[in-house]
Amino acid sequence: MEREAMEFDVVIVGGGPAGLSAAIRLRQLSIESGHEVSVCVVEKGSEFGAHILSGAVFEARAMEELFPNWKADGAPLNVPVKGDEVYFLTSQTGAIKTPDWIIPKPMHNHGNYIVSLGNIVRWLATKAEELEVMLFPGFAASEVLYNEDGSVRGVATGDMGVSRTGEHKHSFTPGYELHAKYTLFAEGCRGHLGKMLISHFELDKDSDPQHYGIGIKELWEIDPAKHQEGLVMHGAGWPLTETGSTGGWWMYHAENNQVTLGLITDLSYHNPYLSPFDEMQRLKHNPVLKQYLEGGKRISYGARAVVKGGLNSLPKLTFPGGLLIGDDAGFLNFSKIKGSHTAMKSGMLAAEGVFEALKAGRSGGDEVVEYADKFEASWLYEELYKARNFGAAMHRMGTFMGAAYNFVEQNLFDGKLPFNIHDTTPDYKTLDLASFHTPIDYPKPDGKISFDKLSSVFISNTNHEEDQPIHLNLKDASIPLTKNLKLYAEPAQRYCPAGVYEIVEAAGEKRFQINAQNCVHCKTCDIKDPAQNINWVVPEGGGGPNYPNM
């Protein structure tokens, strides 16, 4: 079936901080120079910001470059950080507060802001619209289009109204083709198309494997008497240390008597019985966090993978006709636990490179090498260079020795020790056999501080059209039972934070069940499955979570 096509100078896939910053910068340059550039942003969420989930403590450096008058313009950066606390949890009841002088310098947050990144993205979308960027929310880019010479031509959005069996329903609408001279991919962590492009063009052949964590977040409204607006809390240790796993937690006191809290579990963990969701629920019972939550109300929940390999894991950023920006490439600075300002800056640098190509009269389909050159000359490269060993040190040396190394490199040598630490084992290869471990008996949720998965998914406002093809594709449908269950007790049942995967038994027969309608689009299954058998693809546009104020 022939699809309707639209032509633009630049198509941007993904309406997060990177994609919108790129679109805005392109239009700013176009207006300043008088050289017209048409820009389109396609976003799979039902609205801009619907799929955005982050802590978030926000560093305003890139925002100040993009909008020098951001305060007067009403950017939603309303809560300046007023205090930093870091803890090491020793048990369910024990904690040690870390002295300020021993905290790695990048983790200090003076001058930053506690924000809802979703609300920042909504604001950026309004600014992009003012600059006449074409915005298409609710459309999922499902396919990369190529020219005859192999260069990227653009993308196609997914068909709507296709049944689970692949038949056209009465509501069927074919997808659109969006053609461009240059296409920027800004899908976020483990982007569906970005993953295919990295493989197709071998963009990661000279890089370390990318590394990930899963971040699970909750938004609470707490007793005003306990609320300390502007307080930033971070920590590590229990409960992850009980399984030898690594990661860290946060609690940020935002505006309106709300706190955000969450746990990032490194997906390099070894114990197949570990459940990141249940670790998060246990975490909240430590008095350091529980003291604030008691008497409060949980109002939202979400989860997403976090890209954390840093500079050593960055793929090649450009290929014929296209560029990778933001978390689709992996610009997060894990030493700061921040990626929003780095994503924005990457988008701005890409925009400047693309604009130079367009203004010079290039017809598209070529490689915008100016982007990589601008990156290597920028503060973004310098920042990531200083942090290049942070995550690898934690992976290879463990929590204590890794923290000690990072203190020395960050505080004493400003991130400039003359060597690199490489972590060359992909996260999906780190699981031990289930026979090496005993199942973890997680406590039942109390419904006040800790909760179950299904009630959590409910308050993420996740919704998918049920009669559509399952967007979690198994390359081999037999592997979950014949391999993963036998060797690893099928870890998908536990690493998924939304109850998507189950082993169910009826009449003595076991089967692997996929509850795709629960999916919060975190991509953990695509990353951690030990057989690399699960391929996450986009569902119908508009499906997935609808995060408010996250």
Coordinates of C-alpha atoms in Angstrom, one line a residue:
M1 CA 0.0 0.0 0.0
E2 CA 1.4 3.4 -1.0
R3 CA 1.9 5.8 1.9
E4 CA 1.5 9.5 1.9
A5 CA 4.9 11.3 2.0
M6 CA 6.0 14.6 3.4
E7 CA 9.2 16.4 2.7
F8 CA 11.3 18.4 5.2
D9 CA 14.9 19.6 5.4
V10 CA 15.3 17.9 8.8
V11 CA 13.2 15.2 10.5
I12 CA 13.9 14.5 14.2
V13 CA 12.7 11.2 15.7
G14 CA 11.9 11.7 19.4
G15 CA 10.6 14.8 21.2
G16 CA 12.6 14.7 24.4
P17 CA 15.3 17.2 25.5
A18 CA 17.7 16.3 22.7
G19 CA 15.2 16.3 19.9
L20 CA 13.4 19.5 20.8
S21 CA 16.7 21.3 21.5
A22 CA 18.0 20.3 18.1
A23 CA 14.7 21.5 16.5
I24 CA 14.8 24.8 18.3
R25 CA 18.4 25.5 17.6
L26 CA 17.9 24.7 13.9
R27 CA 15.0 27.2 13.7
Q28 CA 16.9 29.8 15.7
L29 CA 19.8 29.6 13.2
S30 CA 17.4 29.6 10.3
I31 CA 15.6 32.8 11.5
E32 CA 18.9 34.6 12.4
S33 CA 20.4 33.9 9.0
G34 CA 17.4 34.2 6.8
H35 CA 18.1 30.7 5.3
E36 CA 14.9 28.8 5.5
V37 CA 15.0 25.3 7.1
S38 CA 11.9 23.2 7.6
V39 CA 12.0 21.0 10.7
C40 CA 9.6 18.2 11.8
V41 CA 9.7 16.3 15.2
V42 CA 7.8 13.0 15.4
E43 CA 7.0 11.8 19.0
K44 CA 5.5 8.4 19.9
G45 CA 4.0 9.6 23.2
S46 CA 0.4 10.8 23.2
E47 CA 1.8 14.3 23.9
F48 CA 5.2 15.8 24.3
G49 CA 6.4 14.8 27.8
A50 CA 4.1 11.8 28.2
H51 CA 7.0 9.3 28.0
I52 CA 9.6 11.5 29.8
L53 CA 10.8 10.1 33.2
S54 CA 13.8 11.4 35.1
G55 CA 14.9 12.1 38.7
A56 CA 15.5 15.0 38.1
V57 CA 18.1 17.4 39.2
F58 CA 18.8 19.7 36.3
E59 CA 21.9 21.5 35.3
A60 CA 20.9 24.7 33.4
R61 CA 24.1 25.1 31.3
A62 CA 22.7 24.0 28.0
M63 CA 19.3 25.7 28.7
E64 CA 21.2 29.0 29.3
E65 CA 22.9 28.7 25.9
L66 CA 19.6 27.8 24.1
F67 CA 17.5 30.4 25.9
P68 CA 19.6 33.0 27.7
N69 CA 16.4 34.6 29.1
W70 CA 14.9 31.3 30.2
K71 CA 13.8 32.6 33.6
A72 CA 11.8 35.5 32.0
D73 CA 10.5 33.1 29.4
G74 CA 8.9 30.9 32.1
A75 CA 11.0 27.7 31.9
P76 CA 9.8 25.5 34.8
L77 CA 13.0 25.5 36.8
N78 CA 11.4 26.6 40.0
V79 CA 13.3 24.8 42.9
P80 CA 17.0 25.7 43.3
V81 CA 19.0 23.0 45.2
K82 CA 19.5 24.2 48.8
G83 CA 21.2 21.1 50.3
D84 CA 23.0 17.9 49.4
E85 CA 23.0 14.8 51.5
V86 CA 24.7 11.4 50.6
Y87 CA 24.2 8.2 52.6
F88 CA 25.5 4.7 52.6
L89 CA 22.7 2.3 53.8
T90 CA 24.2 -0.6 55.8
S91 CA 20.9 -2.5 56.4
Q92 CA 17.2 -2.1 56.4
T93 CA 17.6 0.1 59.5
G94 CA 21.2 1.4 59.3
A95 CA 22.7 4.3 57.5
I96 CA 25.9 6.3 57.5
K97 CA 25.8 9.9 56.3
T98 CA 28.8 10.6 54.1
P99 CA 30.9 13.6 55.0
D100 CA 30.7 16.3 52.3
W101 CA 34.5 16.4 51.7
I102 CA 34.5 12.7 50.6
I103 CA 31.7 13.0 48.0
P104 CA 33.0 13.0 44.4
K105 CA 32.9 16.6 43.1
P106 CA 30.5 15.9 40.2
M107 CA 27.8 14.8 42.7
H108 CA 27.6 18.3 44.3
N109 CA 24.5 20.1 43.1
H110 CA 24.9 23.8 44.1
G111 CA 23.5 25.9 41.3
N112 CA 21.2 23.1 39.9
Y113 CA 17.4 22.8 40.1
I114 CA 15.0 20.1 41.1
V115 CA 12.6 19.7 38.2
S116 CA 10.0 17.6 36.4
L117 CA 11.8 16.8 33.2
G118 CA 8.4 16.1 31.6
N119 CA 7.3 19.6 32.3
I120 CA 10.5 21.0 30.9
V121 CA 9.9 19.0 27.7
R122 CA 6.3 20.3 27.5
W123 CA 7.7 23.8 27.8
L124 CA 10.4 23.2 25.1
A125 CA 7.6 21.9 22.8
T126 CA 5.7 25.2 23.1
K127 CA 8.9 27.1 22.3
A128 CA 9.5 24.9 19.3
E129 CA 6.0 25.5 18.1
E130 CA 6.5 29.3 18.4
L131 CA 9.5 28.8 16.1
E132 CA 7.3 27.0 13.6
V133 CA 8.7 23.5 14.1
M134 CA 6.2 21.0 12.8
L135 CA 5.3 18.8 15.8
F136 CA 3.7 15.4 15.4
P137 CA 2.9 13.8 18.8
G138 CA 1.2 10.4 18.9
F139 CA 3.1 9.1 15.8
A140 CA 5.6 6.3 16.3
A141 CA 8.5 6.2 13.8
S142 CA 8.7 2.4 13.1
E143 CA 11.0 2.1 10.1
V144 CA 14.1 3.7 8.7
L145 CA 13.8 4.7 5.0
Y146 CA 16.9 4.5 2.8
N147 CA 17.9 6.0 -0.5
E148 CA 19.2 3.8 -3.3
D149 CA 22.8 4.6 -2.4
G150 CA 22.2 3.3 1.2
S151 CA 22.0 6.7 2.9
V152 CA 19.1 7.5 5.2
R153 CA 16.1 9.1 3.5
G154 CA 13.9 9.5 6.6
V155 CA 11.4 7.4 8.5
A156 CA 8.0 5.9 8.2
T157 CA 5.5 6.0 11.0
G158 CA 3.7 2.9 12.0
D159 CA 0.3 1.9 10.6
M160 CA -2.7 2.4 12.9
G161 CA -5.6 0.0 13.2
V162 CA -3.8 -3.3 12.7
S163 CA -5.2 -6.3 14.7
R164 CA -3.1 -8.6 16.8
T165 CA -3.2 -11.1 13.9
G166 CA -2.0 -8.6 11.4
E167 CA -5.4 -7.9 9.7
H168 CA -6.6 -4.4 8.9
K169 CA -9.4 -3.3 11.2
H170 CA -12.1 -0.8 10.1
S171 CA -10.0 1.9 11.8
F172 CA -6.9 1.1 9.7
T173 CA -4.8 4.1 8.7
P174 CA -1.5 3.6 6.9
G175 CA 1.6 5.3 8.3
Y176 CA 3.3 8.3 6.8
E177 CA 6.7 8.6 5.1
L178 CA 8.7 11.6 6.4
H179 CA 11.5 12.4 4.0
A180 CA 14.4 14.6 4.9
K181 CA 17.8 15.7 3.7
Y182 CA 19.1 14.8 7.2
T183 CA 17.4 12.7 10.0
L184 CA 18.3 13.1 13.6
F185 CA 17.5 10.1 15.9
A186 CA 16.6 11.2 19.5
E187 CA 14.5 8.3 20.8
G188 CA 16.1 8.1 24.2
C189 CA 17.8 5.2 25.8
R190 CA 18.0 2.0 23.7
G191 CA 16.0 3.6 20.9
H192 CA 14.4 1.1 18.6
L193 CA 15.6 2.7 15.3
G194 CA 18.9 3.8 16.9
K195 CA 19.7 0.2 17.8
M196 CA 19.1 -0.9 14.2
L197 CA 21.2 2.0 12.8
I198 CA 24.1 1.2 15.2
S199 CA 24.1 -2.3 13.9
H200 CA 23.5 -1.5 10.3
F201 CA 26.3 1.0 10.0
E202 CA 28.5 -0.7 12.6
L203 CA 28.7 2.5 14.6
D204 CA 29.9 0.8 17.7
K205 CA 32.7 -1.3 16.3
D206 CA 35.4 0.9 17.9
S207 CA 33.5 1.4 21.2
D208 CA 33.1 -0.5 24.5
P209 CA 29.7 -2.2 24.9
Q210 CA 27.0 0.2 26.1
H211 CA 26.0 -0.2 29.7
Y212 CA 22.6 0.4 31.3
G213 CA 20.7 0.7 34.6
I214 CA 17.0 0.5 35.2
G215 CA 15.6 3.5 37.0
I216 CA 12.4 3.0 38.9
K217 CA 10.8 6.3 40.1
E218 CA 7.9 7.3 42.3
L219 CA 6.3 10.7 43.0
W220 CA 4.9 11.3 46.5
E221 CA 3.0 14.0 48.2
I222 CA 4.2 14.2 51.8
D223 CA 3.4 15.9 55.1
P224 CA 4.3 19.6 54.7
A225 CA 5.9 19.5 58.1
K226 CA 8.5 17.0 56.8
H227 CA 9.0 18.6 53.4
Q228 CA 12.3 20.4 52.8
E229 CA 12.0 22.1 49.4
G230 CA 15.4 22.1 47.6
L231 CA 16.9 19.1 49.5
V232 CA 18.8 16.6 47.3
M233 CA 19.5 13.2 48.8
H234 CA 21.5 10.4 47.1
G235 CA 22.7 7.0 48.4
A236 CA 24.0 3.5 47.8
G237 CA 24.4 0.3 49.7
W238 CA 21.5 -1.7 51.0
P239 CA 19.5 -3.4 49.7
L240 CA 21.5 -4.0 46.5
T241 CA 24.7 -5.0 48.4
E242 CA 22.9 -8.1 49.8
T243 CA 23.2 -9.6 46.3
G244 CA 26.5 -8.0 45.4
S245 CA 24.7 -5.7 42.9
T246 CA 25.5 -2.0 42.3
G247 CA 23.4 1.1 41.8
G248 CA 22.1 4.0 43.8
W249 CA 19.0 5.8 45.0
W250 CA 17.7 9.4 45.2
M251 CA 15.1 11.5 46.9
Y252 CA 14.5 15.0 45.8
H253 CA 12.3 17.5 47.6
A254 CA 10.5 19.3 44.8
E255 CA 7.7 21.9 44.9
N256 CA 4.2 21.6 46.3
N257 CA 5.2 19.3 49.1
Q258 CA 6.2 16.6 46.6
V259 CA 9.2 14.4 46.7
T260 CA 10.5 12.2 43.9
L261 CA 12.5 9.0 44.8
G262 CA 13.9 6.1 43.0
L263 CA 16.4 3.4 42.6
I264 CA 18.8 2.8 39.7
T265 CA 19.9 -0.8 39.6
D266 CA 22.9 -1.5 37.3
L267 CA 21.9 -4.0 34.7
S268 CA 25.3 -5.7 35.1
Y269 CA 23.9 -7.6 38.1
H270 CA 24.6 -11.3 38.4
N271 CA 21.8 -12.8 40.5
P272 CA 18.9 -13.9 38.2
Y273 CA 16.5 -13.9 41.1
L274 CA 17.0 -10.2 41.7
S275 CA 14.0 -8.0 41.1
P276 CA 14.8 -4.3 40.7
F277 CA 11.2 -3.4 41.4
D278 CA 11.2 -5.3 44.7
E279 CA 14.6 -3.9 45.6
M280 CA 13.0 -0.4 45.3
Q281 CA 10.1 -1.3 47.5
R282 CA 12.5 -2.7 50.2
L283 CA 14.6 0.5 49.9
K284 CA 11.8 2.7 51.1
H285 CA 11.6 1.0 54.5
N286 CA 15.0 2.3 55.5
P287 CA 14.4 5.1 58.0
V288 CA 16.4 7.6 56.0
L289 CA 13.6 7.5 53.4
K290 CA 10.7 6.2 55.4
Q291 CA 10.7 9.1 57.7
Y292 CA 9.5 11.4 54.9
L293 CA 7.1 8.9 53.3
E294 CA 5.1 7.9 56.4
G295 CA 1.7 9.6 56.2
G296 CA 2.2 10.6 52.6
K297 CA 0.6 9.5 49.4
R298 CA 2.2 7.9 46.3
I299 CA 0.7 9.7 43.2
S300 CA 2.8 8.4 40.3
Y301 CA 5.1 5.6 39.2
G302 CA 7.3 4.9 36.2
A303 CA 10.4 3.1 35.0
R304 CA 13.0 3.5 32.2
A305 CA 16.4 2.2 31.3
V306 CA 19.3 4.6 31.8
V307 CA 22.3 4.6 29.4
K308 CA 25.5 4.9 31.5
G309 CA 28.5 3.6 29.5
G310 CA 29.7 7.2 29.0
L311 CA 32.4 8.3 26.6
N312 CA 34.1 4.9 26.2
S313 CA 30.8 3.4 25.0
L314 CA 29.7 6.2 22.6
P315 CA 29.2 4.9 19.1
K316 CA 30.1 6.8 16.0
L317 CA 27.6 9.7 15.9
T318 CA 27.1 10.1 12.2
F319 CA 26.3 8.0 9.1
P320 CA 25.1 8.9 5.6
G321 CA 22.0 11.0 6.0
G322 CA 21.6 10.8 9.8
L323 CA 22.9 11.5 13.2
L324 CA 22.5 10.1 16.7
I325 CA 21.8 12.5 19.5
G326 CA 20.9 12.4 23.3
D327 CA 20.5 9.0 24.9
D328 CA 20.1 7.3 21.5
A329 CA 23.9 7.7 21.4
G330 CA 24.5 7.7 25.2
F331 CA 25.6 11.1 26.4
L332 CA 24.5 10.7 30.0
N333 CA 27.2 11.8 32.6
F334 CA 26.9 9.0 35.1
S335 CA 29.3 10.7 37.6
K336 CA 26.8 13.5 37.9
I337 CA 23.7 11.2 37.5
K338 CA 22.5 13.7 34.9
G339 CA 21.8 13.5 31.2
S340 CA 19.3 16.2 30.4
H341 CA 21.8 19.0 29.9
T342 CA 24.1 16.7 28.0
A343 CA 21.3 15.5 25.7
M344 CA 20.2 19.1 25.1
K345 CA 23.8 20.1 24.2
S346 CA 24.2 17.1 21.8
G347 CA 21.1 18.2 20.0
M348 CA 22.3 21.8 19.7
L349 CA 25.7 20.7 18.4
A350 CA 24.0 18.4 15.8
A351 CA 21.7 21.2 14.8
E352 CA 24.6 23.6 14.2
G353 CA 26.4 20.9 12.1
V354 CA 23.3 20.2 10.0
F355 CA 22.6 23.9 9.5
E356 CA 26.1 24.5 8.2
A357 CA 25.6 21.6 5.7
L358 CA 22.2 23.0 4.6
K359 CA 23.4 26.6 4.3
A360 CA 26.4 25.4 2.2
G361 CA 23.9 23.9 -0.3
R362 CA 24.5 20.3 0.4
S363 CA 21.5 18.2 -0.8
G364 CA 21.5 15.7 2.0
G365 CA 22.3 12.0 2.3
D366 CA 26.0 12.7 3.2
E367 CA 27.7 12.4 6.5
V368 CA 27.6 15.5 8.7
V369 CA 31.1 15.1 10.2
E370 CA 30.9 18.7 11.5
Y371 CA 28.7 17.3 14.4
A372 CA 31.5 15.0 15.7
D373 CA 34.0 17.8 15.3
K374 CA 31.9 20.2 17.2
F375 CA 31.3 17.6 20.0
E376 CA 35.0 17.0 20.4
A377 CA 35.6 20.8 20.7
S378 CA 32.8 21.3 23.2
W379 CA 32.4 21.4 27.0
L380 CA 30.2 18.3 26.6
Y381 CA 33.2 16.3 25.4
E382 CA 35.4 17.6 28.3
E383 CA 32.7 16.8 30.8
L384 CA 32.3 13.2 29.5
Y385 CA 36.0 12.7 29.3
K386 CA 36.5 13.5 33.0
A387 CA 33.7 11.0 33.8
R388 CA 34.8 8.3 31.4
N389 CA 36.0 5.9 34.1
F390 CA 33.3 6.5 36.7
G391 CA 30.8 3.7 35.8
A392 CA 33.4 1.2 34.7
A393 CA 35.2 1.6 38.0
M394 CA 32.0 0.8 39.9
H395 CA 31.4 -2.3 37.7
R396 CA 34.9 -3.7 37.8
M397 CA 35.9 -2.8 41.4
G398 CA 32.6 -3.0 43.2
T399 CA 30.8 -0.4 45.4
F400 CA 33.6 0.3 47.9
M401 CA 36.7 0.2 45.8
G402 CA 34.9 1.8 42.9
A403 CA 33.8 4.7 45.1
A404 CA 37.3 5.1 46.5
Y405 CA 38.8 5.2 43.0
N406 CA 36.2 7.7 41.9
F407 CA 37.0 9.9 44.9
V408 CA 40.7 9.9 44.0
E409 CA 40.1 10.5 40.2
Q410 CA 37.4 13.1 40.5
N411 CA 38.5 15.0 43.6
L412 CA 42.2 14.8 43.4
F413 CA 42.9 14.6 39.7
D414 CA 39.8 16.4 38.3
G415 CA 39.0 13.3 36.1
K416 CA 42.3 13.4 34.3
L417 CA 44.2 10.3 35.3
P418 CA 46.2 9.2 32.3
F419 CA 44.4 5.9 31.6
N420 CA 41.0 4.5 30.7
I421 CA 39.1 1.7 32.6
H422 CA 37.2 -0.4 30.1
D423 CA 34.2 -2.6 30.9
T424 CA 33.9 -4.9 27.9
T425 CA 31.3 -7.4 29.1
P426 CA 27.8 -6.5 27.9
D427 CA 25.1 -6.4 30.6
Y428 CA 23.2 -9.4 29.1
K429 CA 26.2 -11.6 29.6
T430 CA 26.6 -11.0 33.3
L431 CA 23.9 -13.3 34.7
D432 CA 24.9 -16.3 36.7
L433 CA 23.1 -19.6 36.4
A434 CA 20.1 -19.9 38.7
S435 CA 21.7 -23.0 40.3
F436 CA 24.4 -20.7 41.8
H437 CA 21.8 -18.8 43.8
T438 CA 18.7 -19.3 46.0
P439 CA 15.5 -17.5 45.2
I440 CA 15.0 -14.1 47.0
D441 CA 12.0 -14.1 49.4
Y442 CA 10.9 -10.5 49.0
P443 CA 8.6 -9.2 51.7
K444 CA 4.9 -8.6 50.8
P445 CA 4.1 -4.9 50.2
D446 CA 2.3 -3.2 53.0
G447 CA 0.2 -0.9 50.8
K448 CA 1.4 2.2 52.6
I449 CA 5.2 2.5 51.9
S450 CA 5.6 -0.5 49.5
F451 CA 3.3 -1.7 46.7
D452 CA 2.9 -4.3 44.1
K453 CA 3.6 -4.1 40.4
L454 CA 0.1 -3.9 39.1
S455 CA -1.1 -1.1 41.3
S456 CA 2.1 0.7 40.3
V457 CA 1.5 0.3 36.6
F458 CA -2.0 1.6 37.2
I459 CA -0.8 5.0 38.4
S460 CA 1.7 5.3 35.5
N461 CA -1.5 5.8 33.3
T462 CA -0.2 3.2 30.9
N463 CA -2.5 2.3 28.1
H464 CA -2.2 0.4 24.8
E465 CA -4.8 -0.6 22.3
E466 CA -5.2 -4.3 23.1
D467 CA -6.0 -5.5 19.6
Q468 CA -2.7 -4.7 18.0
P469 CA 0.5 -6.7 17.2
I470 CA 2.5 -7.4 20.3
H471 CA 5.4 -5.0 20.3
L472 CA 7.7 -7.3 22.3
N473 CA 8.9 -9.7 19.7
L474 CA 10.5 -13.0 20.4
K475 CA 13.1 -14.1 17.8
D476 CA 12.6 -17.7 19.0
A477 CA 9.4 -18.4 20.9
S478 CA 10.8 -21.5 22.5
I479 CA 13.8 -19.9 24.2
P480 CA 12.0 -18.6 27.3
L481 CA 11.0 -22.1 28.4
T482 CA 13.7 -24.3 26.9
K483 CA 16.7 -22.1 27.8
N484 CA 15.9 -19.1 30.0
L485 CA 13.7 -21.0 32.4
K486 CA 16.0 -23.9 32.8
L487 CA 19.2 -21.9 33.1
Y488 CA 18.2 -18.6 34.7
A489 CA 14.7 -19.3 36.2
E490 CA 13.4 -17.0 33.4
P491 CA 14.6 -13.6 34.8
A492 CA 12.2 -11.6 32.6
Q493 CA 9.6 -12.3 35.3
R494 CA 11.7 -10.2 37.7
Y495 CA 13.7 -7.6 35.7
C496 CA 10.5 -6.2 34.1
P497 CA 9.1 -3.5 36.4
A498 CA 5.6 -3.8 35.0
G499 CA 4.6 -7.4 35.2
V500 CA 4.7 -7.9 31.4
Y501 CA 6.3 -11.4 31.5
E502 CA 4.9 -14.4 33.3
I503 CA 5.4 -18.1 33.4
V504 CA 1.9 -19.5 33.7
E505 CA 0.9 -23.1 34.1
A506 CA -2.3 -24.8 33.1
A507 CA -3.1 -28.5 32.9
G508 CA 0.5 -29.3 33.8
E509 CA 1.8 -27.2 30.9
K510 CA 3.9 -24.1 31.2
R511 CA 3.8 -21.2 28.8
F512 CA 5.5 -17.8 28.5
Q513 CA 2.9 -15.1 28.7
I514 CA 3.5 -11.5 27.5
N515 CA 1.1 -8.9 28.9
A516 CA 2.1 -6.2 26.4
Q517 CA -0.5 -3.8 27.5
N518 CA 1.3 -3.3 30.8
C519 CA 4.6 -2.2 29.2
V520 CA 6.0 1.2 30.4
H521 CA 8.5 1.3 27.6
C522 CA 11.6 1.0 29.9
K523 CA 13.4 -1.3 27.4
T524 CA 15.0 -3.4 30.1
C525 CA 13.9 -6.7 28.5
D526 CA 15.6 -5.7 25.2
I527 CA 18.8 -5.1 27.2
K528 CA 19.0 -7.8 29.9
D529 CA 17.5 -10.9 28.3
P530 CA 20.5 -13.3 28.4
A531 CA 19.6 -14.8 25.0
Q532 CA 19.0 -11.4 23.4
N533 CA 15.8 -13.0 22.2
I534 CA 13.4 -10.0 23.0
N535 CA 13.2 -7.2 20.5
W536 CA 11.3 -4.2 21.7
V537 CA 9.6 -2.3 18.8
V538 CA 7.3 0.6 18.9
P539 CA 3.6 -0.1 19.4
E540 CA 0.9 2.1 17.9
G541 CA 1.6 5.8 18.4
G542 CA 0.1 7.3 21.5
G543 CA 0.4 4.0 23.5
G544 CA 2.4 3.5 26.6
P545 CA 2.6 5.5 29.8
N546 CA 1.3 9.0 30.3
Y547 CA 3.5 10.5 33.0
P548 CA 2.2 13.6 34.7
N549 CA 4.8 15.8 36.4
M550 CA 7.5 13.2 36.1

